[in-house]
Coordinates of C-alpha atoms and ligand atoms in Angstrom, one line a residue:
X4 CA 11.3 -67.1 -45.8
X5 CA 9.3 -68.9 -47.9
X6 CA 9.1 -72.3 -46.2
X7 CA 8.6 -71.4 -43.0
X8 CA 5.8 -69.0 -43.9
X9 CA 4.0 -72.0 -45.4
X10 CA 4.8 -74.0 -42.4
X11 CA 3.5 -71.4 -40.5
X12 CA 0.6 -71.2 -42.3
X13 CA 0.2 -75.3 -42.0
X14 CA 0.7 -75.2 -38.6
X15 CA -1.7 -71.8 -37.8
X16 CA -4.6 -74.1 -39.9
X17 CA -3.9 -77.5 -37.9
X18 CA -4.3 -75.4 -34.6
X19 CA -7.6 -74.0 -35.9
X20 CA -8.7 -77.4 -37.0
X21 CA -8.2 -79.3 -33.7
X22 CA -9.9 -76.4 -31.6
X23 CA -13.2 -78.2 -31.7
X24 CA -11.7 -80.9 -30.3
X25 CA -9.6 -80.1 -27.7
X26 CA -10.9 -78.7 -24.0
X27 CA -11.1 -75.0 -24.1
X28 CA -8.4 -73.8 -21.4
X29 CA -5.4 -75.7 -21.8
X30 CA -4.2 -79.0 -19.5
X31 CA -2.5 -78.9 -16.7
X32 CA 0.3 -80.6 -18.0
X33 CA 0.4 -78.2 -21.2
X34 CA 0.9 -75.2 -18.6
X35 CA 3.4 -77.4 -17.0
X36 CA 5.0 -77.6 -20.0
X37 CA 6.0 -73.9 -20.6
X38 CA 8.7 -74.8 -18.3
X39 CA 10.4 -75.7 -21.6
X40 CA 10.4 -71.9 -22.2
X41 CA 12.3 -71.1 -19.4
X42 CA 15.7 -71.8 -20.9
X43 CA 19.2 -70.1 -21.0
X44 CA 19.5 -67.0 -23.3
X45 CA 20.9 -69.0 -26.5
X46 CA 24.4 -68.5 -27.2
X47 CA 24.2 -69.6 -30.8
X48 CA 21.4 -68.0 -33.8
X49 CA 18.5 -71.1 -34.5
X50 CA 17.2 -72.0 -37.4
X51 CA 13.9 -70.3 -37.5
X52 CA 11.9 -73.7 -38.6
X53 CA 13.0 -74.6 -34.7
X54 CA 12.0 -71.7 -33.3
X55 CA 8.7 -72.2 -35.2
X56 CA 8.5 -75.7 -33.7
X57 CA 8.9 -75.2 -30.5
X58 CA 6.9 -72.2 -30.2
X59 CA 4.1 -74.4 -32.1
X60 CA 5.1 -77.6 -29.9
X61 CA 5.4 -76.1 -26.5
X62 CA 3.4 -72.9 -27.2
X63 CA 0.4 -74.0 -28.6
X64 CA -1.2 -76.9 -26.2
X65 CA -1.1 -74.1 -23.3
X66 CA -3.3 -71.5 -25.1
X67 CA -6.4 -70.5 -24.3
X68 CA -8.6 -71.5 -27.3
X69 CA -11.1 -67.8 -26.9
X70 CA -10.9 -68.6 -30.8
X71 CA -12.9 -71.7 -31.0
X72 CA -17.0 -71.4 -30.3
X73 CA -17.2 -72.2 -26.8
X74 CA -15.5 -69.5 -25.5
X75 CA -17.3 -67.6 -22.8
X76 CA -15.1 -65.6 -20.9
X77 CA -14.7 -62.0 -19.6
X78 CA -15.3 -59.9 -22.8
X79 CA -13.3 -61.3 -25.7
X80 CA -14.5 -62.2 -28.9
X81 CA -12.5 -64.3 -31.2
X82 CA -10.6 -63.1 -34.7
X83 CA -13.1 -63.2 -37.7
X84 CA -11.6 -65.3 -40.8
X85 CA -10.8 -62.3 -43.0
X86 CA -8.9 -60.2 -40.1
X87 CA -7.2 -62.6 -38.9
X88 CA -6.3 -63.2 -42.8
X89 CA -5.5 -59.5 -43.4
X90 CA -3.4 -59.6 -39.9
X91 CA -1.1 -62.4 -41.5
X92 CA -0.6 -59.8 -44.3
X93 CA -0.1 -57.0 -42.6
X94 CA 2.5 -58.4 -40.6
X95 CA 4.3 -59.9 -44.2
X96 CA 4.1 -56.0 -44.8
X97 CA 6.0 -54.6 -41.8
X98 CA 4.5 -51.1 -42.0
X99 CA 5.0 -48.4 -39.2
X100 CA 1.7 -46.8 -39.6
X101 CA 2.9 -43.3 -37.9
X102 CA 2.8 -41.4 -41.2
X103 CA 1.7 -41.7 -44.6
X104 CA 5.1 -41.0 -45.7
X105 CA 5.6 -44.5 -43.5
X106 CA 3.2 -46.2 -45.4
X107 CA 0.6 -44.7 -47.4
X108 CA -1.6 -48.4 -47.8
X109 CA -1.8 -48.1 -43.5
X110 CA -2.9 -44.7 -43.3
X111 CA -5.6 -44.8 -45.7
X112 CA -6.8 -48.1 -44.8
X113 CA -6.7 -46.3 -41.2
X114 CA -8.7 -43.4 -42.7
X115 CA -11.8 -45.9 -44.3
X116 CA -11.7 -48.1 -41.9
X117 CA -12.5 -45.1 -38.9
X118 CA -15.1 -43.6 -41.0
X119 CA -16.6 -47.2 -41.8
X120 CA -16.9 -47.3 -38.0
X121 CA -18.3 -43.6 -37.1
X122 CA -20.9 -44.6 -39.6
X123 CA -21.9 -48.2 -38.7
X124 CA -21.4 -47.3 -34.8
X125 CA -24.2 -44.3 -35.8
X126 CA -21.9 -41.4 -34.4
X127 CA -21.5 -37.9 -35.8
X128 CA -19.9 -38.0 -39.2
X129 CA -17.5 -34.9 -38.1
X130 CA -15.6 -37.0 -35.2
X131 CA -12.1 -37.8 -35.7
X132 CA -10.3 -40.9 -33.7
X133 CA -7.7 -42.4 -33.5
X134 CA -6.9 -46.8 -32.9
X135 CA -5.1 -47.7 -30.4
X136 CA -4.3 -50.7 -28.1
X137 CA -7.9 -51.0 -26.8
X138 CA -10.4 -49.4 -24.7
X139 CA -7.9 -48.2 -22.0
X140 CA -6.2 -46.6 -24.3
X141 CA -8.8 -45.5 -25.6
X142 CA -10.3 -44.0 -22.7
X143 CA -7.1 -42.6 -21.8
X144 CA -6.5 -40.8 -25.7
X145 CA -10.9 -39.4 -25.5
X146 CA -10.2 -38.4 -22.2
X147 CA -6.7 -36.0 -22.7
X148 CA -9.0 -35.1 -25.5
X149 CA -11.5 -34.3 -23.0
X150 CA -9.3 -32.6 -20.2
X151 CA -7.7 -30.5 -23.3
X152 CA -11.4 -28.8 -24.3
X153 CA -12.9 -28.5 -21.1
X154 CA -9.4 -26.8 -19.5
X155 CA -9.5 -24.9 -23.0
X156 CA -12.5 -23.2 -22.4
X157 CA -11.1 -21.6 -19.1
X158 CA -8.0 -20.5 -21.0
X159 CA -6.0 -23.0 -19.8
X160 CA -3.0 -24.7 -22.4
X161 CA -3.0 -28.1 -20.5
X162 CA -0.3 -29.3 -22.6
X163 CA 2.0 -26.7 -22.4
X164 CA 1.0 -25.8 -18.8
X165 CA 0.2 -29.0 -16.9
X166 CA -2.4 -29.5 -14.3
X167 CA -0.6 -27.8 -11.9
X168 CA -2.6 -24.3 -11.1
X169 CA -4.8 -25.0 -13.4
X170 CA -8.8 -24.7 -12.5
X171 CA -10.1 -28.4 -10.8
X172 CA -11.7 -30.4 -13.3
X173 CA -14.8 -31.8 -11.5
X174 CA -15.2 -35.7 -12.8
X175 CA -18.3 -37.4 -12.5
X176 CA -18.3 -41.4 -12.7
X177 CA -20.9 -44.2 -12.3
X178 CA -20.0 -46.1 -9.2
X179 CA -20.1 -49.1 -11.7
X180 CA -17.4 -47.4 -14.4
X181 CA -14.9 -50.5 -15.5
X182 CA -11.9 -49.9 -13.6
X183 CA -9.7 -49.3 -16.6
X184 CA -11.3 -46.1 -16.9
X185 CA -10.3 -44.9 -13.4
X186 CA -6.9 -46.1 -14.5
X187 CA -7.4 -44.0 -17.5
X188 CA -8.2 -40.7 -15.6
X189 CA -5.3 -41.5 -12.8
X190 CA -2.5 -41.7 -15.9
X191 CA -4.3 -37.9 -17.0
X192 CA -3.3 -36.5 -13.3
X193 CA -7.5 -36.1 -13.1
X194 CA -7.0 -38.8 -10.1
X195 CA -8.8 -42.2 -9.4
X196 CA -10.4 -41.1 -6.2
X197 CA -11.3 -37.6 -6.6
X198 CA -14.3 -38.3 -8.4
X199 CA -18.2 -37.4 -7.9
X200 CA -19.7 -41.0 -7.6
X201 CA -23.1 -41.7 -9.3
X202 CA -25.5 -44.3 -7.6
X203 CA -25.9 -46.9 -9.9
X204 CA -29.3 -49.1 -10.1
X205 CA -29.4 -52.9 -9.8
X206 CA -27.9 -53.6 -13.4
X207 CA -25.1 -50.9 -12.6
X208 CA -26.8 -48.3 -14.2
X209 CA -26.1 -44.9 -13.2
X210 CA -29.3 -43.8 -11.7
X211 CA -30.4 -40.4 -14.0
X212 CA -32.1 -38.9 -10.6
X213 CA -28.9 -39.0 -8.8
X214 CA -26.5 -36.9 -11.0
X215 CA -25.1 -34.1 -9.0
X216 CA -25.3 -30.8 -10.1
X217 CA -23.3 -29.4 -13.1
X218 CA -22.3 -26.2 -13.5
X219 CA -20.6 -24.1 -15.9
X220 CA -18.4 -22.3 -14.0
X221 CA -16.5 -25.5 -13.4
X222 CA -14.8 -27.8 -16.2
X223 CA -16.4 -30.8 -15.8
X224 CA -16.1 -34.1 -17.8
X225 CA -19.1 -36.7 -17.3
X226 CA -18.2 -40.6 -18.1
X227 CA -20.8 -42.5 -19.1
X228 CA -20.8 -46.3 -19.8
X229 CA -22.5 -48.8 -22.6
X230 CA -22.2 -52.0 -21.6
X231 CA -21.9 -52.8 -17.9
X232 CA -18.8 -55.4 -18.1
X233 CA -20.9 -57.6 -16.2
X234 CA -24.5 -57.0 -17.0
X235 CA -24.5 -55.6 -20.3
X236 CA -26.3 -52.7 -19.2
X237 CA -26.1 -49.2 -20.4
X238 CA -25.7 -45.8 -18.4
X239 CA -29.2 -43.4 -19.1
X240 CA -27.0 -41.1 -21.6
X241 CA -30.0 -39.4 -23.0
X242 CA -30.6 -37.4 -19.6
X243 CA -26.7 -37.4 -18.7
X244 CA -26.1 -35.7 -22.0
X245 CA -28.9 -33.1 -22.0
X246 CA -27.3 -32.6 -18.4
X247 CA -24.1 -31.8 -19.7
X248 CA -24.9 -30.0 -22.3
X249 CA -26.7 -27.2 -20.4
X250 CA -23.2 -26.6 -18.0
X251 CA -20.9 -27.2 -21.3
X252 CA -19.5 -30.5 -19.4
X253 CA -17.8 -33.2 -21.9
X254 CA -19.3 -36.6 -22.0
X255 CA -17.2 -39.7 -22.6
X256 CA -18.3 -43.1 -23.4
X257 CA -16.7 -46.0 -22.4
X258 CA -18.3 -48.5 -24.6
X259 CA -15.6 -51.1 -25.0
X260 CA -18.4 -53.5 -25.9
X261 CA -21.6 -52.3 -25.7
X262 CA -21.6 -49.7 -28.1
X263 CA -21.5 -52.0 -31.0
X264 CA -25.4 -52.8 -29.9
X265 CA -25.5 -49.7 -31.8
X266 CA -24.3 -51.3 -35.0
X267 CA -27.2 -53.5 -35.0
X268 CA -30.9 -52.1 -35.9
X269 CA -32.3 -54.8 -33.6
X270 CA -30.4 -53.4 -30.1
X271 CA -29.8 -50.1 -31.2
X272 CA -32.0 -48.9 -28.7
X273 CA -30.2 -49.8 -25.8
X274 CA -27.7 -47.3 -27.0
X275 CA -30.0 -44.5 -27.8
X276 CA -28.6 -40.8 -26.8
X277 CA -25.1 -42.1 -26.5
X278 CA -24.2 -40.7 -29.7
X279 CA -24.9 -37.0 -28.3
X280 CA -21.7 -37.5 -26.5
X281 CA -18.7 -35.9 -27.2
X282 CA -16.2 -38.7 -26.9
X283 CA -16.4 -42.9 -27.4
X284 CA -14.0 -45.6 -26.2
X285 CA -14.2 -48.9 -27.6
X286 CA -12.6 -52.1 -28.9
X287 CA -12.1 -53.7 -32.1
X288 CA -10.5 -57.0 -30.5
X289 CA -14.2 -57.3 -28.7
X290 CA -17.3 -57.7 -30.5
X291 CA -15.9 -56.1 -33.5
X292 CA -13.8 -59.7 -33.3
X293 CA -10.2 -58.5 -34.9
X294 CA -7.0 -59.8 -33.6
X295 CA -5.3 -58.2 -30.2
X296 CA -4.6 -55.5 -30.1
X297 CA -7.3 -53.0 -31.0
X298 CA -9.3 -50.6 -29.5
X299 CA -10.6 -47.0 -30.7
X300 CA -11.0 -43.5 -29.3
X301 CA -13.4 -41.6 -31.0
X302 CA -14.0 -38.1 -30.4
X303 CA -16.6 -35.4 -31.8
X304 CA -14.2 -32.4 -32.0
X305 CA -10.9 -33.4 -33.9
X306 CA -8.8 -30.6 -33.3
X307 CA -9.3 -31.3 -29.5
X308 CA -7.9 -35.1 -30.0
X309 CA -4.7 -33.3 -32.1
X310 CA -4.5 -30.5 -29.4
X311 CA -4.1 -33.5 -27.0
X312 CA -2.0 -36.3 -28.6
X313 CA 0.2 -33.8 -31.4
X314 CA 3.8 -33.9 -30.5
X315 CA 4.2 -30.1 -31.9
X316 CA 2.5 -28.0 -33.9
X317 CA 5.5 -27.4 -35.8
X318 CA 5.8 -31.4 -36.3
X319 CA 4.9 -32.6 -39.4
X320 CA 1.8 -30.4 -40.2
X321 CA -1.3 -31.7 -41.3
X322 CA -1.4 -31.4 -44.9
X323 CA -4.1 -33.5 -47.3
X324 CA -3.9 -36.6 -45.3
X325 CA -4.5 -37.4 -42.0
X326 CA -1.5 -38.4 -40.0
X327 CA -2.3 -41.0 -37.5
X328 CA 0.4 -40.2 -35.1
X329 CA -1.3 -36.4 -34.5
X330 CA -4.4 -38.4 -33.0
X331 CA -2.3 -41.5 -30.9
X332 CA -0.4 -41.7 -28.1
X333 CA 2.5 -43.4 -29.8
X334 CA 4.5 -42.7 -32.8
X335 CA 5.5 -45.9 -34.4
X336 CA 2.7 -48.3 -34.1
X337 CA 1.6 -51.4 -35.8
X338 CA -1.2 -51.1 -38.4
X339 CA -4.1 -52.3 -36.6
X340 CA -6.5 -50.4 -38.9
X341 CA -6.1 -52.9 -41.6
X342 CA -7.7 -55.8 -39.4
X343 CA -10.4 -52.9 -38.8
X344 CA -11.0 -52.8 -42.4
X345 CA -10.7 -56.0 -43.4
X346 CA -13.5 -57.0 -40.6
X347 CA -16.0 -54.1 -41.8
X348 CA -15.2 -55.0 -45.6
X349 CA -15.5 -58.5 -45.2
X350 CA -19.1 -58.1 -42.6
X351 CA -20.7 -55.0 -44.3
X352 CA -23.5 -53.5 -42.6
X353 CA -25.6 -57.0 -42.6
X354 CA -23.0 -59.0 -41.6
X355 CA -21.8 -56.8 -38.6
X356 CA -25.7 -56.8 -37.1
X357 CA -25.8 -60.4 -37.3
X358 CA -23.2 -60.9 -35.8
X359 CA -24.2 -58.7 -32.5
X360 CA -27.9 -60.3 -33.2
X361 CA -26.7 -63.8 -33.2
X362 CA -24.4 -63.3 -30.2
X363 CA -27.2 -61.8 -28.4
X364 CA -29.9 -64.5 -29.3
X365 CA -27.7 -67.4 -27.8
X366 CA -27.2 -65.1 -24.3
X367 CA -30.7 -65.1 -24.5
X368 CA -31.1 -68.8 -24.7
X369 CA -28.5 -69.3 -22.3
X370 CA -30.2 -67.1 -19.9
X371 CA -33.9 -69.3 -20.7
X372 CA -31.5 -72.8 -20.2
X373 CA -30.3 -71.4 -16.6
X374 CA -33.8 -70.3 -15.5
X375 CA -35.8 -73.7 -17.1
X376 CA -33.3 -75.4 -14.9
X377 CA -34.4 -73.4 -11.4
X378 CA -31.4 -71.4 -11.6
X379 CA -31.5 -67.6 -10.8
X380 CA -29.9 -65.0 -13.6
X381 CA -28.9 -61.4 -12.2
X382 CA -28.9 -59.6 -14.6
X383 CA -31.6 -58.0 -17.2
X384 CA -30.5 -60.4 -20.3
X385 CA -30.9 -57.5 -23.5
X386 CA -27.4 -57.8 -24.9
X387 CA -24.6 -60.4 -24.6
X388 CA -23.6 -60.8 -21.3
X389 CA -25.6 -63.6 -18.7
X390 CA -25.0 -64.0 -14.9
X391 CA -26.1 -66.9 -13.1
X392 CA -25.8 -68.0 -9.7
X393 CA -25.8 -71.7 -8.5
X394 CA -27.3 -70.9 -5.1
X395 CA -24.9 -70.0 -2.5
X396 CA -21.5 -68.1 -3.2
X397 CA -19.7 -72.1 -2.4
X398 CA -21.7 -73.8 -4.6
X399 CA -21.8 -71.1 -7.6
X400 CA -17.8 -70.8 -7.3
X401 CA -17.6 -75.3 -7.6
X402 CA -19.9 -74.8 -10.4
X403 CA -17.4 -72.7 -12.0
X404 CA -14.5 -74.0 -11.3
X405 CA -16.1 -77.9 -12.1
X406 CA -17.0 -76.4 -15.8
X407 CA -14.0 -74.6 -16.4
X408 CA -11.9 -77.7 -15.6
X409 CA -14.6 -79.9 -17.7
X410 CA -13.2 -77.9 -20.7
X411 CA -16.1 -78.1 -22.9
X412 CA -16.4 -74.7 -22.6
X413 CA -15.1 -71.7 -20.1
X414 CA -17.1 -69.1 -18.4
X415 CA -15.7 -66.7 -15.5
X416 CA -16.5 -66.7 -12.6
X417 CA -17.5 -62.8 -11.1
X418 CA -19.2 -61.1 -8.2
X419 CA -22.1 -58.9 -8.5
X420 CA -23.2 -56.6 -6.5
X421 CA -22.1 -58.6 -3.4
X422 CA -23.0 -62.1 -5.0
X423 CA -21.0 -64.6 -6.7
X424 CA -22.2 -65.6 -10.2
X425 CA -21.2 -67.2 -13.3
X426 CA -20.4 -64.6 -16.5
X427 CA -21.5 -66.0 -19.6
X428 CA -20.4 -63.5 -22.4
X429 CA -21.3 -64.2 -25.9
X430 CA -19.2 -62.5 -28.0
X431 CA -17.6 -64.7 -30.9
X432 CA -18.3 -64.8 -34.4
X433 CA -17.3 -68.4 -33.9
X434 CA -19.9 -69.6 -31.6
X435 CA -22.7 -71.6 -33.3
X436 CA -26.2 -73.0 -32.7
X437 CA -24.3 -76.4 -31.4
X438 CA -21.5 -74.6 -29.3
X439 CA -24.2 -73.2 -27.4
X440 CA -26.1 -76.2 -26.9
X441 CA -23.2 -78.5 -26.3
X442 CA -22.0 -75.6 -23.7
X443 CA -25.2 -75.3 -22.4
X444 CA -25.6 -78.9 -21.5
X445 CA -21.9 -79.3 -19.8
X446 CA -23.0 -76.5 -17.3
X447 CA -26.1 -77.8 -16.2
X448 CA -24.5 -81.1 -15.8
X449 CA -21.8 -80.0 -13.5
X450 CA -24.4 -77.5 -12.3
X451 CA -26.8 -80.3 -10.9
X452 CA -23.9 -82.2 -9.8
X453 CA -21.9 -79.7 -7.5
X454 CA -24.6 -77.3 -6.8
X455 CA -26.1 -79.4 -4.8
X456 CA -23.1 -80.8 -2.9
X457 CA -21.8 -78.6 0.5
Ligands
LIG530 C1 -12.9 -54.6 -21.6 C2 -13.3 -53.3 -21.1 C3 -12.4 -52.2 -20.9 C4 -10.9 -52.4 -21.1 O1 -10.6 -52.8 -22.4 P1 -9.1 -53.3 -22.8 O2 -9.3 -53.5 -24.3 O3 -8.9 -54.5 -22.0 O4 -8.2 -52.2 -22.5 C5 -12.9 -51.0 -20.5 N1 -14.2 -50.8 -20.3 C6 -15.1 -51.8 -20.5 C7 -16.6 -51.6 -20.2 C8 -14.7 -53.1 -20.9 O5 -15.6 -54.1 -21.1

């Protein structure tokens, strides 16, 4: 054991250290190489030093390195120093963080670690939560949470009963929600489709003058969103929630990103009402910049979460401590809170703001780089997420493509609202001053290169 966790270790540092100088998606001929992979089931056990070294060998050329600076895809973030530290440990542990009687150090570093984040993400101090995969499970755990209360309040058991006779739960949606959070409310029988849409504005935010009527003679659960996945932009939630409040409707959040904004004193404002919700998706794995998998569903009332997501009441009663597995989806589960932690611990309140400052100030000069050069940015650039178009939809797609296959850095390509751009998401700890420059220049290159070309 000992040898090959140093070898490990040796070979987890050498990784790290040639991520600078490497392209960021992997060669063609890495990719190719996975083929290596696809072998017979072995007859015979392997020594694990040759697992290791193929898995390292084979493995490791056709990754994706989101943990190096340049790094721009979708939403990601990369794994700060400490949690990816505290993961190495954690997985030398073992633990099944179900129970306390399971493993007491999980569970309580699960405990500090959610009030840690209740506190730094500005929400009520009475919410409970639970951490779970990431923000689809999240939105899935706030939402039965959701679906438990406002089915509740019309007498209805919806654990015990189903949905089946039970009074229509009207569902309101932005017609920009991310579409794990239809997902989310299909896997709760509260349907995909039979939603009430809200009109959403040119950044995707649902437009405050176009919410439908609520009424309290109708459960009703109202999902709000803090961070467009494209724009960055944040649903109005200071009218939605005083909206909801007068017909008794539950809001949810899904802020898989966005609602760390929060965290910082500098965007803060972006996310102002959202804590008058009543429930909060987000992930850890994102801006908070843990290792996958992590996300977290936070919700105001407690008992509503362990109404939801208890196996029995008669199962292992609460007693002093809290019991994660009264507040997940799963029973055994990995202990996730400890990268939580170790992030929180390692950041404090300074470091955390910094972070979501300094990952916002380089979208910002990424978003001045594009328009110095002629090009045209979509979006409204106040967080951490920049869309650029090249021109036409051809050109814009080359652009991305060219860059991508450049490798000195990778950005995703997207469409918004009917036109192609290029998403920019800064959202690593990892990304420095130079990264952005060095980025910044291989995209304008290829930019003035292919842009042009028909
Ligand atoms: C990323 C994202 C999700 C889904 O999160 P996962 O962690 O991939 O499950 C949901 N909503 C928004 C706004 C997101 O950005």
């Amino acid at each position: 054991m000992e040898d090959l966790l140093r070898e490990a270790t040796e070979r987890a540092i050498r990784y790290h250290a040639g991520l600078n100088a490497r392209g960021v998606a992997p060669s063609s001929e890495a990719v190719n190489n996975l083929m290596r992979f696809r072998e017979r089931f072995p007859q015979q056990p392997s020594d694990p030093q040759i697992v290791l070294t193929l898995l390292d060998e084979v493995g490791s050329p056709a990754t994706m390195s989101s943990a190096g600076g340049r790094f721009f895809g979708f939403v990601t973030g990369g794994s700060l120093p400490a949690a990816l530290a505290a993961n190495w440990l954690a997985g030398a542990w073992d633990q099944n963080a179900f129970s306390f009687a399971s493993s007491p150090a999980a569970v309580v570093l699960e405990e500090v670690a959610l009030g840690w984040l209740i506190d730094a993400l500005a929400l009520p101090p009475e919410c409970g939560g639970a951490f779970v995969t990431g923000a689809t499970m999240a939105n899935f755990t706030s939402l039965a949470a959701a679906r438990n209360a406002v089915l509740g309040r019309f007498g209805w058991d919806v654990e015990a009963e189903g949905l089946f006779g039970a009074p229509e739960v009207k569902v309101v949606v932005g017609a920009e929600a991310h579409p794990t959070l239809l997902k989310a409310l299909g896997m709760l029988g509260l349907g995909r489709k039979r939603l009430t849409t809200v009109p959403v504005d040119g950044q995707g935010r649902m437009r405050a003058d176009a919410l439908p009527a609520l009424s309290k003679s109708e459960p009703t659960v109202v999902c709000i969103q803090a961070g467009n996945v494209n724009t960055g932009a944040f649903d109005p939630a200071v009218e939605v929630c005083a909206v909801a409040r007068e017909a008794g409707a539950w809001v949810h959040v899904d802020g898989a990103f966005g609602l760390w904004a929060a965290a910082s004193p500098g965007r803060a404002h972006l996310a102002s009402g959202v804590a008058e919700a009543d429930s909060w998706a987000t992930d850890a794995h994102k801006w908070l910049n843990v290792p996958y998998d992590s996300g977290l569903a936070i919700v105001r009332h407690p008992e509503s979460l362990r109404a939801a997501m208890s196996i029995s009441a008669a199962y292992l009663p609460e007693g002093e401590v809290r019991e994660p597995m009264q507040y997940t989806p799963e029973a055994s589960r990995r202990a996730r809170g400890v990268e939580v932690w170790a992030a929180l611990r390692s950041l404090g309140r300074e470091g955390l703001a910094d972070l979501i400052e300094r990952n916002c100030g380089y979208a910002a000069r990424f978003a001045g780089g594009f328009k110095a050069a002629g090009y045209e940015v979509l979006n409204e650039v106040n967080l951490n997420q920049v869309l650029v178009s090249f021109g036409d939809e051809e050109a814009t797609r080359r652009v991305v493509a060219q860059v991508q296959a450049e490798g000195a850095c990778w950005c995703g390509g997207t469409v918004w609202q009917g036109r192609a751009a290029m998403r920019v998401s800064v959202s690593s700890w990892a990304t420095t001053e130079e990264d952005v420059g060095r980025s910044m220049e291989a995209i304008l290159r290829v930019a003035s290169r292919e842009a042009g070309k028909k």
